[in-house]
PDB file of C-alpha atoms in Angstrom:
ATOM      1  CA  MET O1085      17.049  16.053 -37.131  1.00 49.00           C
ATOM      2  CA  LYS O1086      15.972  12.404 -37.423  1.00 47.00           C
ATOM      3  CA  THR O1087      19.587  11.282 -37.099  1.00 49.00           C
ATOM      4  CA  PHE O1088      20.027  13.464 -34.006  1.00 46.00           C
ATOM      5  CA  LEU O1089      16.920  11.980 -32.380  1.00 43.00           C
ATOM      6  CA  LEU O1090      18.050   8.432 -33.132  1.00 44.00           C
ATOM      7  CA  ILE O1091      21.375   9.181 -31.470  1.00 49.00           C
ATOM      8  CA  LEU O1092      19.705  10.879 -28.502  1.00 45.00           C
ATOM      9  CA  MET O1093      17.015   8.237 -27.852  1.00 45.00           C
ATOM     10  CA  PRO O1094      19.232   5.644 -26.078  1.00 48.00           C
ATOM     11  CA  PHE O1095      20.458   8.327 -23.689  1.00 46.00           C
ATOM     12  CA  LEU O1096      16.888   9.439 -22.935  1.00 44.00           C
ATOM     13  CA  LEU O1097      15.880   5.840 -22.210  1.00 44.00           C
ATOM     14  CA  GLN O1098      18.917   5.369 -20.001  1.00 45.00           C
ATOM     15  CA  ALA O1099      18.058   8.542 -18.084  1.00 47.00           C
ATOM     16  CA  GLN O1100      14.481   7.334 -17.593  1.00 48.00           C
ATOM     17  CA  ASN O1101      15.735   4.016 -16.225  1.00 48.00           C
ATOM     18  CA  LEU O1102      18.059   5.815 -13.841  1.00 45.00           C
ATOM     19  CA  LEU O1103      15.096   7.831 -12.564  1.00 47.00           C
ATOM     20  CA  LEU O1104      13.001   4.706 -12.000  1.00 52.00           C
ATOM     21  CA  PHE O1105      15.758   2.557 -10.510  1.00 54.00           C
ATOM     22  CA  ASP O1106      17.649   5.118  -8.414  1.00 68.00           C
ATOM     23  CA  ASP O1107      18.565   3.157  -5.278  1.00 77.00           C
ATOM     24  CA  THR O1108      18.789   6.362  -3.224  1.00 92.00           C
ATOM     25  CA  TRP O1109      15.151   7.293  -3.957  1.00 97.00           C
ATOM     26  CA  THR O1110      12.457   6.639  -1.328  1.00 97.00           C
ATOM     27  CA  PRO O1111       8.755   7.558  -1.025  1.00 98.00           C
ATOM     28  CA  LYS O1112       9.877  10.632   0.950  1.00 98.00           C
ATOM     29  CA  ASP O1113      11.073  12.082  -2.380  1.00 98.00           C
ATOM     30  CA  VAL O1114       7.560  12.193  -3.887  1.00 98.00           C
ATOM     31  CA  LYS O1115       6.593  15.807  -4.643  1.00 97.00           C
ATOM     32  CA  SER O1116       3.233  15.337  -6.374  1.00 98.00           C
ATOM     33  CA  ALA O1117       1.414  14.031  -3.262  1.00 98.00           C
ATOM     34  CA  THR O1118       1.960  14.411   0.491  1.00 98.00           C
ATOM     35  CA  LEU O1119       3.461  11.431   2.307  1.00 98.00           C
ATOM     36  CA  GLN O1120       1.566  10.807   5.546  1.00 98.00           C
ATOM     37  CA  PHE O1121       2.953   7.447   6.734  1.00 98.00           C
ATOM     38  CA  PHE O1122       5.682   5.155   5.445  1.00 98.00           C
ATOM     39  CA  ALA O1123       6.872   1.881   6.983  1.00 98.00           C
ATOM     40  CA  THR O1124       8.955  -1.055   5.790  1.00 98.00           C
ATOM     41  CA  GLY O1125      10.001  -4.171   7.666  1.00 98.00           C
ATOM     42  CA  ASP O1126      13.680  -3.261   7.599  1.00 96.00           C
ATOM     43  CA  TYR O1127      13.217  -0.261   9.885  1.00 97.00           C
ATOM     44  CA  GLY O1128      11.573   0.028  13.288  1.00 98.00           C
ATOM     45  CA  LEU O1129       9.265  -3.008  13.221  1.00 98.00           C
ATOM     46  CA  THR O1130       8.625  -4.759  16.561  1.00 98.00           C
ATOM     47  CA  THR O1131       5.756  -6.737  18.075  1.00 98.00           C
ATOM     48  CA  SER O1132       4.525  -3.541  19.732  1.00 98.00           C
ATOM     49  CA  GLY O1133       4.646  -1.159  16.793  1.00 98.00           C
ATOM     50  CA  TRP O1134       6.064   0.110  13.507  1.00 98.00           C
ATOM     51  CA  VAL O1135       8.139   3.284  13.250  1.00 98.00           C
ATOM     52  CA  ASP O1136       6.965   5.876  10.726  1.00 98.00           C
ATOM     53  CA  GLN O1137       9.681   6.848   8.227  1.00 98.00           C
ATOM     54  CA  SER O1138       7.702   9.741   6.711  1.00 98.00           C
ATOM     55  CA  GLY O1139       9.001  12.289   9.214  1.00 97.00           C
ATOM     56  CA  ASN O1140       5.498  12.908  10.608  1.00 98.00           C
ATOM     57  CA  GLY O1141       5.994  10.806  13.735  1.00 98.00           C
ATOM     58  CA  ARG O1142       2.850   8.742  13.125  1.00 98.00           C
ATOM     59  CA  ASN O1143       4.188   5.535  14.607  1.00 98.00           C
ATOM     60  CA  MET O1144       1.829   2.560  14.369  1.00 98.00           C
ATOM     61  CA  THR O1145       0.809   0.802  17.579  1.00 98.00           C
ATOM     62  CA  PHE O1146      -0.001  -2.917  17.526  1.00 98.00           C
ATOM     63  CA  THR O1147      -2.628  -4.498  19.748  1.00 97.00           C
ATOM     64  CA  ASN O1148      -2.310  -8.062  21.133  1.00 97.00           C
ATOM     65  CA  THR O1149       1.330  -8.584  20.112  1.00 97.00           C
ATOM     66  CA  PRO O1150       1.397  -9.913  16.543  1.00 98.00           C
ATOM     67  CA  THR O1151       4.143 -12.290  15.404  1.00 98.00           C
ATOM     68  CA  LEU O1152       7.129 -11.154  13.380  1.00 98.00           C
ATOM     69  CA  GLY O1153       8.098 -13.146  10.285  1.00 98.00           C
ATOM     70  CA  SER O1154      10.735 -12.656   7.600  1.00 98.00           C
ATOM     71  CA  LYS O1155      10.892 -12.335   3.817  1.00 98.00           C
ATOM     72  CA  GLY O1156      14.297 -12.348   2.156  1.00 97.00           C
ATOM     73  CA  GLY O1157      15.857 -11.428   5.481  1.00 97.00           C
ATOM     74  CA  CYS O1158      13.509  -8.457   5.954  1.00 98.00           C
ATOM     75  CA  PRO O1159      11.164  -8.546   8.982  1.00 98.00           C
ATOM     76  CA  THR O1160       7.412  -8.772   8.382  1.00 98.00           C
ATOM     77  CA  VAL O1161       4.399  -8.544  10.673  1.00 98.00           C
ATOM     78  CA  ILE O1162       1.851 -11.391  10.816  1.00 98.00           C
ATOM     79  CA  LEU O1163      -1.680 -10.569  12.002  1.00 98.00           C
ATOM     80  CA  ASN O1164      -3.591 -13.586  13.335  1.00 97.00           C
ATOM     81  CA  GLY O1165      -7.063 -12.852  11.918  1.00 96.00           C
ATOM     82  CA  THR O1166      -8.638 -12.843  15.377  1.00 96.00           C
ATOM     83  CA  ASP O1167      -7.662  -9.863  17.509  1.00 96.00           C
ATOM     84  CA  GLU O1168      -4.382  -8.395  16.261  1.00 97.00           C
ATOM     85  CA  TYR O1169      -4.204  -5.103  14.370  1.00 98.00           C
ATOM     86  CA  GLY O1170      -2.177  -1.924  13.954  1.00 98.00           C
ATOM     87  CA  ARG O1171      -3.448   1.618  14.334  1.00 98.00           C
ATOM     88  CA  LEU O1172      -2.345   5.217  13.822  1.00 98.00           C
ATOM     89  CA  ASN O1173      -3.722   8.071  15.892  1.00 97.00           C
ATOM     90  CA  ALA O1174      -6.368  10.037  13.975  1.00 98.00           C
ATOM     91  CA  PHE O1175      -5.079  12.674  11.542  1.00 98.00           C
ATOM     92  CA  THR O1176      -6.459  14.635   8.586  1.00 98.00           C
ATOM     93  CA  LEU O1177      -6.625  12.298   5.596  1.00 98.00           C
ATOM     94  CA  ASN O1178      -9.162  13.378   2.998  1.00 98.00           C
ATOM     95  CA  GLN O1179      -9.801  12.107  -0.524  1.00 98.00           C
ATOM     96  CA  PRO O1180      -7.995  11.672  -2.805  1.00 98.00           C
ATOM     97  CA  GLU O1181      -5.993   9.225  -0.665  1.00 98.00           C
ATOM     98  CA  THR O1182      -3.388   6.802  -2.017  1.00 99.00           C
ATOM     99  CA  ILE O1183      -2.294   3.599  -0.285  1.00 98.00           C
ATOM    100  CA  ILE O1184       0.482   1.225  -1.348  1.00 98.00           C
ATOM    101  CA  ILE O1185       0.678  -2.012   0.622  1.00 98.00           C
ATOM    102  CA  VAL O1186       2.729  -5.187   0.083  1.00 98.00           C
ATOM    103  CA  PHE O1187       1.345  -8.280   1.813  1.00 98.00           C
ATOM    104  CA  GLN O1188       0.404 -11.928   1.431  1.00 97.00           C
ATOM    105  CA  THR O1189      -2.913 -13.505   2.396  1.00 96.00           C
ATOM    106  CA  LEU O1190      -2.589 -16.403   4.848  1.00 96.00           C
ATOM    107  CA  THR O1191      -6.288 -17.192   5.274  1.00 95.00           C
ATOM    108  CA  TYR O1192      -9.372 -15.081   4.655  1.00 92.00           C
ATOM    109  CA  ILE O1193     -13.064 -14.821   5.481  1.00 93.00           C
ATOM    110  CA  ASP O1194     -15.680 -12.631   3.794  1.00 95.00           C
ATOM    111  CA  GLY O1195     -15.629  -9.122   5.219  1.00 96.00           C
ATOM    112  CA  GLU O1196     -12.221  -9.184   6.900  1.00 97.00           C
ATOM    113  CA  ARG O1197     -10.369  -5.897   6.488  1.00 97.00           C
ATOM    114  CA  ILE O1198      -6.855  -5.628   5.146  1.00 98.00           C
ATOM    115  CA  PHE O1199      -7.005  -1.998   6.229  1.00 98.00           C
ATOM    116  CA  ASP O1200      -9.506   0.759   6.938  1.00 98.00           C
ATOM    117  CA  GLY O1201      -9.570   4.411   7.913  1.00 98.00           C
ATOM    118  CA  ASN O1202      -9.834   5.757  11.446  1.00 96.00           C
ATOM    119  CA  ALA O1203     -13.492   4.655  11.571  1.00 95.00           C
ATOM    120  CA  GLY O1204     -14.959   1.511  10.042  1.00 95.00           C
ATOM    121  CA  ASN O1205     -15.802   1.755   6.323  1.00 96.00           C
ATOM    122  CA  SER O1206     -14.089   5.114   5.904  1.00 98.00           C
ATOM    123  CA  MET O1207     -11.327   3.632   3.702  1.00 98.00           C
ATOM    124  CA  SER O1208     -11.850  -0.129   3.632  1.00 98.00           C
ATOM    125  CA  PHE O1209      -9.874  -2.671   1.630  1.00 98.00           C
ATOM    126  CA  LEU O1210     -11.468  -6.040   2.314  1.00 97.00           C
ATOM    127  CA  PHE O1211     -11.890  -9.674   1.331  1.00 96.00           C
ATOM    128  CA  THR O1212     -15.177 -10.950  -0.097  1.00 93.00           C
ATOM    129  CA  ASP O1213     -16.674 -14.424  -0.376  1.00 86.00           C
ATOM    130  CA  THR O1214     -16.194 -14.346  -4.165  1.00 85.00           C
ATOM    131  CA  ASN O1215     -12.418 -14.779  -3.792  1.00 86.00           C
ATOM    132  CA  ALA O1216     -11.884 -11.142  -4.701  1.00 93.00           C
ATOM    133  CA  LEU O1217     -11.097  -7.801  -3.093  1.00 96.00           C
ATOM    134  CA  THR O1218     -13.224  -4.700  -2.569  1.00 97.00           C
ATOM    135  CA  MET O1219     -12.530  -1.024  -1.883  1.00 98.00           C
ATOM    136  CA  TYR O1220     -15.230   0.677   0.191  1.00 98.00           C
ATOM    137  CA  ALA O1221     -15.563   4.280   1.386  1.00 98.00           C
ATOM    138  CA  GLY O1222     -19.334   4.545   1.142  1.00 98.00           C
ATOM    139  CA  ALA O1223     -19.754   2.509  -2.069  1.00 98.00           C
ATOM    140  CA  ASN O1224     -18.550  -0.935  -3.209  1.00 97.00           C
ATOM    141  CA  PHE O1225     -15.771  -0.923  -5.786  1.00 98.00           C
ATOM    142  CA  ALA O1226     -15.701  -4.710  -6.026  1.00 96.00           C
ATOM    143  CA  GLY O1227     -14.203  -7.577  -8.018  1.00 94.00           C
ATOM    144  CA  LEU O1228     -10.629  -6.345  -7.702  1.00 95.00           C
ATOM    145  CA  GLY O1229      -8.503  -9.376  -8.476  1.00 87.00           C
ATOM    146  CA  ILE O1230      -8.040 -12.841  -7.067  1.00 88.00           C
ATOM    147  CA  VAL O1231      -7.041 -13.518  -3.460  1.00 89.00           C
ATOM    148  CA  TYR O1232      -4.011 -15.804  -3.411  1.00 89.00           C
ATOM    149  CA  GLY O1233      -2.752 -17.904  -0.523  1.00 84.00           C
ATOM    150  CA  ALA O1234       0.482 -18.130   1.443  1.00 83.00           C
ATOM    151  CA  ASP O1235       3.799 -17.588  -0.352  1.00 85.00           C
ATOM    152  CA  THR O1236       2.190 -15.276  -2.906  1.00 95.00           C
ATOM    153  CA  TRP O1237       3.134 -11.667  -2.247  1.00 97.00           C
ATOM    154  CA  ASP O1238       1.461  -8.803  -4.070  1.00 97.00           C
ATOM    155  CA  MET O1239       1.843  -5.039  -4.238  1.00 98.00           C
ATOM    156  CA  HIS O1240      -1.510  -3.238  -4.160  1.00 98.00           C
ATOM    157  CA  TYR O1241      -1.831   0.371  -5.333  1.00 98.00           C
ATOM    158  CA  LEU O1242      -5.113   2.030  -4.338  1.00 98.00           C
ATOM    159  CA  VAL O1243      -6.470   5.539  -4.862  1.00 99.00           C
ATOM    160  CA  TYR O1244      -9.666   6.449  -2.977  1.00 99.00           C
ATOM    161  CA  ASN O1245     -11.262   9.282  -4.947  1.00 98.00           C
ATOM    162  CA  GLY O1246     -15.037   8.853  -5.196  1.00 98.00           C
ATOM    163  CA  ALA O1247     -16.179   7.732  -8.645  1.00 98.00           C
ATOM    164  CA  SER O1248     -12.593   8.068  -9.917  1.00 98.00           C
ATOM    165  CA  SER O1249     -11.093   5.566  -7.475  1.00 98.00           C
ATOM    166  CA  LYS O1250      -8.369   3.270  -8.847  1.00 98.00           C
ATOM    167  CA  TYR O1251      -6.897  -0.114  -8.054  1.00 98.00           C
ATOM    168  CA  GLN O1252      -3.861  -1.914  -9.454  1.00 98.00           C
ATOM    169  CA  LYS O1253      -2.176  -5.129  -8.340  1.00 97.00           C
ATOM    170  CA  ASN O1254       1.503  -5.389  -9.227  1.00 97.00           C
ATOM    171  CA  ALA O1255       1.856  -4.418 -12.918  1.00 95.00           C
ATOM    172  CA  GLY O1256      -1.683  -5.483 -13.800  1.00 96.00           C
ATOM    173  CA  VAL O1257      -4.462  -3.525 -15.451  1.00 96.00           C
ATOM    174  CA  VAL O1258      -5.635  -0.403 -13.615  1.00 98.00           C
ATOM    175  CA  SER O1259      -9.320  -0.668 -12.638  1.00 98.00           C
ATOM    176  CA  THR O1260     -11.395   2.494 -12.118  1.00 98.00           C
ATOM    177  CA  GLY O1261     -14.669   2.631 -10.181  1.00 98.00           C
ATOM    178  CA  ASN O1262     -16.701   4.264  -7.428  1.00 98.00           C
ATOM    179  CA  ALA O1263     -15.506   3.560  -3.869  1.00 98.00           C
ATOM    180  CA  GLY O1264     -17.571   6.332  -2.289  1.00 98.00           C
ATOM    181  CA  THR O1265     -16.567   9.693  -0.863  1.00 98.00           C
ATOM    182  CA  SER O1266     -15.861   9.057   2.842  1.00 98.00           C
ATOM    183  CA  ASN O1267     -12.622  10.515   4.189  1.00 98.00           C
ATOM    184  CA  ALA O1268     -10.303   8.168   6.065  1.00 98.00           C
ATOM    185  CA  GLY O1269      -9.256  10.428   8.939  1.00 98.00           C
ATOM    186  CA  GLY O1270      -6.482   7.964   9.821  1.00 98.00           C
ATOM    187  CA  PHE O1271      -5.391   4.386   9.213  1.00 98.00           C
ATOM    188  CA  ASN O1272      -6.171   1.014  10.752  1.00 97.00           C
ATOM    189  CA  LEU O1273      -4.175  -2.046   9.597  1.00 98.00           C
ATOM    190  CA  GLY O1274      -5.838  -5.453   9.674  1.00 98.00           C
ATOM    191  CA  SER O1275      -9.266  -4.705  11.153  1.00 97.00           C
ATOM    192  CA  TYR O1276     -12.582  -2.955  10.514  1.00 95.00           C
ATOM    193  CA  ASN O1277     -12.848  -0.933  13.675  1.00 86.00           C
ATOM    194  CA  LEU O1278     -10.360  -2.048  16.284  1.00 84.00           C
ATOM    195  CA  THR O1279     -11.080  -5.678  17.221  1.00 85.00           C
ATOM    196  CA  THR O1280     -13.689  -6.618  14.587  1.00 92.00           C
ATOM    197  CA  LEU O1281     -13.237  -8.327  11.195  1.00 96.00           C
ATOM    198  CA  CYS O1282      -9.494  -8.806  11.719  1.00 97.00           C
ATOM    199  CA  SER O1283      -7.477 -10.279   8.844  1.00 97.00           C
ATOM    200  CA  ASN O1284      -4.857 -13.029   8.734  1.00 97.00           C
ATOM    201  CA  ILE O1285      -2.194 -11.365   6.583  1.00 97.00           C
ATOM    202  CA  GLU O1286       1.582 -10.876   6.549  1.00 98.00           C
ATOM    203  CA  VAL O1287       2.722  -7.333   5.715  1.00 98.00           C
ATOM    204  CA  ILE O1288       6.157  -6.054   4.754  1.00 98.00           C
ATOM    205  CA  ALA O1289       5.615  -2.445   3.575  1.00 98.00           C
ATOM    206  CA  ILE O1290       3.034   0.371   3.548  1.00 98.00           C
ATOM    207  CA  ALA O1291       2.834   3.981   2.355  1.00 98.00           C
ATOM    208  CA  ILE O1292      -0.046   6.450   2.713  1.00 99.00           C
ATOM    209  CA  PHE O1293      -0.366   9.697   0.731  1.00 99.00           C
ATOM    210  CA  SER O1294      -2.753  12.626   0.659  1.00 98.00           C
ATOM    211  CA  GLY O1295      -3.434  13.195  -3.017  1.00 98.00           C
ATOM    212  CA  GLU O1296      -2.602  11.012  -6.002  1.00 98.00           C
ATOM    213  CA  PRO O1297       1.031  10.782  -7.177  1.00 98.00           C
ATOM    214  CA  ASN O1298       1.665  11.761 -10.784  1.00 98.00           C
ATOM    215  CA  ALA O1299       2.650   9.150 -13.369  1.00 98.00           C
ATOM    216  CA  LEU O1300       6.404   9.437 -12.830  1.00 98.00           C
ATOM    217  CA  ASP O1301       6.135   9.277  -9.036  1.00 98.00           C
ATOM    218  CA  LYS O1302       3.741   6.340  -9.330  1.00 98.00           C
ATOM    219  CA  ALA O1303       6.233   4.453 -11.503  1.00 98.00           C
ATOM    220  CA  LYS O1304       8.990   5.116  -8.970  1.00 98.00           C
ATOM    221  CA  LEU O1305       6.776   4.013  -6.082  1.00 98.00           C
ATOM    222  CA  GLN O1306       5.840   0.788  -7.820  1.00 98.00           C
ATOM    223  CA  THR O1307       9.496   0.046  -8.569  1.00 98.00           C
ATOM    224  CA  TYR O1308      10.428   0.796  -4.952  1.00 98.00           C
ATOM    225  CA  PHE O1309       7.731  -1.410  -3.384  1.00 98.00           C
ATOM    226  CA  ALA O1310       8.218  -4.195  -5.925  1.00 98.00           C
ATOM    227  CA  GLY O1311      11.600  -4.598  -4.262  1.00 98.00           C
ATOM    228  CA  TYR O1312       9.834  -5.653  -1.054  1.00 98.00           C
ATOM    229  CA  ARG O1313       7.368  -7.876  -2.904  1.00 98.00           C
ATOM    230  CA  ASP O1314      10.231  -9.691  -4.638  1.00 98.00           C
ATOM    231  CA  LYS O1315      12.663 -10.119  -1.735  1.00 96.00           C
TER     232      LYS O1315
END
């Protein structure tokens, strides 16, 4: 039996790698949570909006014509930190809610929102004056990693789920804390509530899920979005 397992192990590891690095896999293949919105710079990104690849038709609309940039030949959207933001029409999005976003910080000021829910503070991810990040949906889940400057891209994996909320940057340690119990009811990119507390960030990819993906789906998602971080 031990000999059989030793022979079998390399094939099991190879199969696992194929699952994680399957280049035909996309977030639409996740079965353990419900994909609500999915956008990457290589599909449907213009200065007026971002086409939803989830199949739900929740296309993002931009206000005040943000600039388009590029990372590894893939278009990105640059929000100016003053009055530019993206928004989805309201839809049912209740906790647990999972967000994956790949972006770089250009400049930041305390309180500026990387994203939020349909209403302010319903699913906030924001900068603080302590050079860190905070999740907020009724409670502060603070101290979530260092804010880096231009040319440093990170993949952020966030689960809003009350006292069991989670945050992970890239392949770092998973932090667990209380972000509060407010339901997002939608998604707002780069501002608190329309034109206030806008952030100066450059974004290349986003996915939003109802529910929390299981461990295998999470690993696949992180591999998929790391491809955009590392372009």
